[in-house]
Short mmCIF file of C-alpha atoms in Angstrom, two decimals:
data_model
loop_
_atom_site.label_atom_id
_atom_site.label_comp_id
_atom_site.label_asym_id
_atom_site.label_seq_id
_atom_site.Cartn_x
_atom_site.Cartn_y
_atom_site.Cartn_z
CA UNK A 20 18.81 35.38 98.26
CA UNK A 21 17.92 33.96 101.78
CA UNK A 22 18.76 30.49 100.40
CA UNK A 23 22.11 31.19 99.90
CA UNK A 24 22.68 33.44 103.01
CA UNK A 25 21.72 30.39 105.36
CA UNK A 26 23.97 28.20 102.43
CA UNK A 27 26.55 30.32 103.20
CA UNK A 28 26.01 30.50 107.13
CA UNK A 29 26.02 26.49 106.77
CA UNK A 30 28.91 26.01 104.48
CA UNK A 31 31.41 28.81 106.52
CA UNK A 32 30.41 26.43 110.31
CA UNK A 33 31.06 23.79 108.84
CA UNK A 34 34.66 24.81 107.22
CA UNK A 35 35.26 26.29 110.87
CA UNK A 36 34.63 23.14 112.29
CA UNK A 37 36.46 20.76 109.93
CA UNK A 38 39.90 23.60 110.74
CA UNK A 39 39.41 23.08 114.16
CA UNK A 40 39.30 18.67 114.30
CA UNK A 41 43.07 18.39 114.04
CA UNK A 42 43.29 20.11 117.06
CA UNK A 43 41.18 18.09 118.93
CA UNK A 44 41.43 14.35 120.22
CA UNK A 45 41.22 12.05 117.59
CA UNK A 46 42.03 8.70 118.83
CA UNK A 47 43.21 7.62 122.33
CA UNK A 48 43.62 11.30 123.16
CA UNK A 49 46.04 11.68 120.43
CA UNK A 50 45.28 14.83 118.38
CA UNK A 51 44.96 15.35 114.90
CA UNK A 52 47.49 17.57 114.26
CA UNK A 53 49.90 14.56 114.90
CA UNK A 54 49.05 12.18 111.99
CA UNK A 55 51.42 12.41 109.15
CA UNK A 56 49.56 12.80 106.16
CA UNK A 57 51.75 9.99 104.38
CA UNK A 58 51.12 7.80 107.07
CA UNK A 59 47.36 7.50 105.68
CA UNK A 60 49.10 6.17 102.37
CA UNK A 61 51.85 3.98 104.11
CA UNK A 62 50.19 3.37 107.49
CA UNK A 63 49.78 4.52 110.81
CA UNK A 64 52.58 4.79 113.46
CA UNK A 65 53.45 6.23 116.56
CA UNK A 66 55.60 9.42 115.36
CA UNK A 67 54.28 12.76 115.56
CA UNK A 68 54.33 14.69 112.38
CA UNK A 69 54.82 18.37 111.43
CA UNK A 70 51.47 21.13 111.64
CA UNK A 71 51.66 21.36 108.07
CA UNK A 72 52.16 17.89 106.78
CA UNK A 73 49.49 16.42 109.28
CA UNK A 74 45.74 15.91 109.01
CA UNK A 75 45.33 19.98 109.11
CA UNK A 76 46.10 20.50 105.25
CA UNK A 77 43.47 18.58 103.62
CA UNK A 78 41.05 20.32 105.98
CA UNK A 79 42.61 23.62 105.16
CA UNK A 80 42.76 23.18 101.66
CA UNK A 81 38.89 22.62 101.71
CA UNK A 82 37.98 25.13 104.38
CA UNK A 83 39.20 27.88 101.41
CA UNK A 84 37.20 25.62 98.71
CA UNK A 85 34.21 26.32 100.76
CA UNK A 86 35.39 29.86 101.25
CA UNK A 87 35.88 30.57 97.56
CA UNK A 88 32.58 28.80 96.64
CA UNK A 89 30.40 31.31 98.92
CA UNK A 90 31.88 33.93 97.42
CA UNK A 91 31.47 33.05 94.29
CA UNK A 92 28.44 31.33 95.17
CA UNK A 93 28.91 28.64 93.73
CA UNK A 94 27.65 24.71 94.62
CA UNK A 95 29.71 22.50 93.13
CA UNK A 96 33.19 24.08 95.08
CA UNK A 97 31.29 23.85 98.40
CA UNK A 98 30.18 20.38 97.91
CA UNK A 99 33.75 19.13 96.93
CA UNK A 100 35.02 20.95 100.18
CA UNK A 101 32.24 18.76 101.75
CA UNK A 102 33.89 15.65 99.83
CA UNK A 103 37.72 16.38 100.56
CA UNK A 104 36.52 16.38 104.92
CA UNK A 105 34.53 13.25 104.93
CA UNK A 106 36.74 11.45 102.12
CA UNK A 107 40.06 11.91 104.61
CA UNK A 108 38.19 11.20 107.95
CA UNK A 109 36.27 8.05 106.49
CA UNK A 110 39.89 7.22 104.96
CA UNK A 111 42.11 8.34 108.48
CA UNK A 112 39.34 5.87 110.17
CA UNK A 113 40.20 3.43 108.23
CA UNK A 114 43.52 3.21 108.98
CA UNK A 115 43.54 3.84 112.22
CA UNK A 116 41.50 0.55 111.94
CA UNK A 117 43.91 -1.48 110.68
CA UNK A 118 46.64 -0.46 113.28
CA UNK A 119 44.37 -0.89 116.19
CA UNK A 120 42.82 -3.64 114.70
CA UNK A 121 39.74 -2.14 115.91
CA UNK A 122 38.14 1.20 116.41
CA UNK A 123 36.16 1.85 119.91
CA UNK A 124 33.81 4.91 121.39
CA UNK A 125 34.38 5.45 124.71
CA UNK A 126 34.76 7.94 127.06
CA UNK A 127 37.79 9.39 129.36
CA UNK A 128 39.70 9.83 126.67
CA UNK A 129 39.63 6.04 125.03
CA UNK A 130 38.75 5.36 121.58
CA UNK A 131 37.39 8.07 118.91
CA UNK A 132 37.52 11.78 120.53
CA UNK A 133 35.55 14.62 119.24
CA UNK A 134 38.27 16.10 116.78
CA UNK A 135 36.70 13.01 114.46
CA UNK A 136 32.69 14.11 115.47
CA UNK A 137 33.95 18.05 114.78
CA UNK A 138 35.42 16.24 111.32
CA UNK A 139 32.57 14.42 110.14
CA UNK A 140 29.78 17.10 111.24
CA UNK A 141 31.85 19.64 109.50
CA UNK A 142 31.83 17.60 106.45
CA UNK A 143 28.22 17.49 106.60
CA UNK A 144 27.41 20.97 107.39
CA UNK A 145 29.51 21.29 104.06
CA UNK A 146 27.02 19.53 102.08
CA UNK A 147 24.31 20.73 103.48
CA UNK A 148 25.17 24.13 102.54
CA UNK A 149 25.32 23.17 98.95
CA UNK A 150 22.00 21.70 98.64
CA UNK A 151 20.77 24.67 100.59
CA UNK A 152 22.26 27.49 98.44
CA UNK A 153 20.80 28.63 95.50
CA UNK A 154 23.72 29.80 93.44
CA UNK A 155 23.61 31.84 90.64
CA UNK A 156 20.54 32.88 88.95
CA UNK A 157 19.92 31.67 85.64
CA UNK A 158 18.66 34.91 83.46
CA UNK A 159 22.58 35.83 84.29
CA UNK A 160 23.56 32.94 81.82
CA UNK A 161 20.75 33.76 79.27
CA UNK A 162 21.15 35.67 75.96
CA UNK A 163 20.75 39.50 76.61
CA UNK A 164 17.35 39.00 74.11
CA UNK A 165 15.65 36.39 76.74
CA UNK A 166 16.62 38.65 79.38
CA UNK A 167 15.30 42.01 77.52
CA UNK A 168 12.34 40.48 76.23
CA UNK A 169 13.59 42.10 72.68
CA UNK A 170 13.98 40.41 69.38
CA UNK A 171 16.05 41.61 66.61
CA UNK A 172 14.20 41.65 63.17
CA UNK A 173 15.52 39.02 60.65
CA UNK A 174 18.04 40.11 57.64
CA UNK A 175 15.87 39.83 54.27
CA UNK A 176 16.95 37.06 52.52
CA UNK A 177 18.16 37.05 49.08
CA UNK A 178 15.63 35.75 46.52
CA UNK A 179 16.76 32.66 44.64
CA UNK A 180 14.69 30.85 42.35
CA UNK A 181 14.52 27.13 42.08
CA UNK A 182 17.20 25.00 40.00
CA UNK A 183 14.52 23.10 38.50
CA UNK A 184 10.94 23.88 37.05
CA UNK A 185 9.38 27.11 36.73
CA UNK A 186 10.05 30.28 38.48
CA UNK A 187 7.00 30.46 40.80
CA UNK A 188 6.94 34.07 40.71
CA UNK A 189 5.71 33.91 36.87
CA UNK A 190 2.99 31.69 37.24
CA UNK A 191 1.07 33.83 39.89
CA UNK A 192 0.64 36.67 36.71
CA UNK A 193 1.42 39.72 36.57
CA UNK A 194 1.74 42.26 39.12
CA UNK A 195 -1.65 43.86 40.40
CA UNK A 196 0.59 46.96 40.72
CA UNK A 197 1.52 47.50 37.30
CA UNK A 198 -1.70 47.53 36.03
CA UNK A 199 -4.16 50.66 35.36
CA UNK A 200 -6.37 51.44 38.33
CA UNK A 201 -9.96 53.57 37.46
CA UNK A 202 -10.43 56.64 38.73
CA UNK A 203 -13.02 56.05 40.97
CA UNK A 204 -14.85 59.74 39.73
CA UNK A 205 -15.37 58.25 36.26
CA UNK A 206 -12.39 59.43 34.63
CA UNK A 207 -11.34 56.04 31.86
CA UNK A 208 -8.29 53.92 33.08
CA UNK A 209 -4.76 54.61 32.42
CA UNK A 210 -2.99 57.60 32.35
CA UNK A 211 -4.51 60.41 30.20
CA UNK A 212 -1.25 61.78 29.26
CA UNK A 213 -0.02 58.60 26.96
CA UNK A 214 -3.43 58.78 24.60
CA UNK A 215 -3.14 62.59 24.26
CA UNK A 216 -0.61 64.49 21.73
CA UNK A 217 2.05 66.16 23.18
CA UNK A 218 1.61 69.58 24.35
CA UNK A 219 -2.39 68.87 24.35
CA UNK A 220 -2.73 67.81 27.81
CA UNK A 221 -3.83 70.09 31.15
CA UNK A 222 -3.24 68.22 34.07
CA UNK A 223 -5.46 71.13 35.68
CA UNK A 224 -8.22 70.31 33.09
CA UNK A 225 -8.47 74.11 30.99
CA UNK A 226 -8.73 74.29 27.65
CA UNK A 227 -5.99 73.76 24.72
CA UNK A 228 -3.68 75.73 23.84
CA UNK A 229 -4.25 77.42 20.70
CA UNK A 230 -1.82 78.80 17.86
CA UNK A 231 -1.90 81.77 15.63
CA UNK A 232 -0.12 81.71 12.34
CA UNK A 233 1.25 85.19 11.18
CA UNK A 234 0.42 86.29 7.37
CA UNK A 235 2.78 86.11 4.98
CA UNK A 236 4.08 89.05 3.01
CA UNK A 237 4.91 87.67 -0.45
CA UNK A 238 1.24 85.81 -0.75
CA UNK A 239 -0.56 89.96 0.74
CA UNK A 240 0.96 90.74 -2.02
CA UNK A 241 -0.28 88.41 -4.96
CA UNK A 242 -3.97 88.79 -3.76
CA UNK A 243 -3.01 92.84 -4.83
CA UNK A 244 -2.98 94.29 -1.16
CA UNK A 245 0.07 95.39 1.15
CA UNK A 246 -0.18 93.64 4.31
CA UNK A 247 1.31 96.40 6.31
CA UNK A 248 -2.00 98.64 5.13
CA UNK A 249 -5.26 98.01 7.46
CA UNK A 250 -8.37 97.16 5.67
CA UNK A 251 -8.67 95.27 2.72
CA UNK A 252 -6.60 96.01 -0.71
CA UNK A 253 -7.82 96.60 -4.37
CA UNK A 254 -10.05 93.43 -5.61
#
């Protein structure tokens, strides 16, 4: 955070500064603001050009570069701003060379004025800013699992057996599940209820149920006693 507040501090003096050159002395006390910008294409001469065709719109153009890069925070836009101010000052001296045939420092006005020093430092300042900001952090740009610390559990995957050889599932045997367990209080393994007859088996262990067959009236009567009498017939 304090990186890119003094990035930002940095990059915004030196956009002021690179504004403000055109309307300084550049050369010979001749201001900025009065080199065409085709002349740096097709040469220097002696005509004064228009605000907004002169050295000023370059600058401008990268003073909101640098503007639009702190806001966004971003280094690369600041550090082309820093580019586009030394890339047209090294270029204007250049061809301010070739017309004068020369270029001189001096003072009282002769030779390179301080528009050019407020140029090139505020080209500077411009890159400096960049290396000095920060810019965005990088969990921002991560997936929102690296920045949660969560992981999402994995889809089962369908089973598919092998084209070739064996399935490997029937070699390990069969399934320790399927098979009868013991009861561990003695009782034999496997399930009671298969080896028993049907309606024989008490899951709450009591006794069998028993049946009780009624006489029949037709054989009471062969053995020479009614069955609806008590106590035994004739013999």
């Amino acid at each position: 955070m304090i990186r890119n507040v003094v990035g930002a501090v940095l990059a915004l003096a030196g956009a002021t500064a690179a504004v403000l050159s055109p309307f300084r002395a550049w050369y010979d006390g001749r201001h900025g603001r009065d080199y065409a910008l085709g002349e740096l294409f097709t040469g220097i001469t002696g005509a004064k050009a228009d605000l907004w065709w002169s050295l000023l719109l370059p600058f401008a153009l990268a003073a909101l570069l640098a503007l639009v890069g702190v806001v966004l925070r971003s280094r690369p836009l600041v550090a082309l701003a820093g580019f586009v101010v030394l890339g047209f000052t090294v270029f204007w001296m250049v061809r301010v060379g070739q017309y004068e045939g020369s270029l001189t420092v001096g003072g009282g006005g002769a030779g390179l004025g301080d528009g050019v020093a407020n140029a090139l430092g505020g080209g500077i300042l411009l890159l400096l800013g960049a290396l000095v900001m920060s810019g965005r952090r990088r969990e921002a740009r991560k997936d929102p699992e690296e920045r949660t610390g969560r992981t999402w559990p994995e889809e089962p995957r369908a089973y598919a057996p092998p084209a070739d050889g064996p399935d490997p599932r029937e070699a390990r045997g069969p399934d320790p599940r399927e098979a009868p367990v013991a009861d561990p209080y003695g009782a034999p393994a496997g399930d009671p209820r298969e080896s028993a007859a049907p309606g024989s088996y008490d899951p709450y262990g009591s006794e069998p149920t028993r049946t009780f067959e009624m006489p029949d009236r037709d054989q009471g009567r062969d053995q020479g006693r009614d069955p609806d009498q008590d106590g035994p017939g004739p013999r």
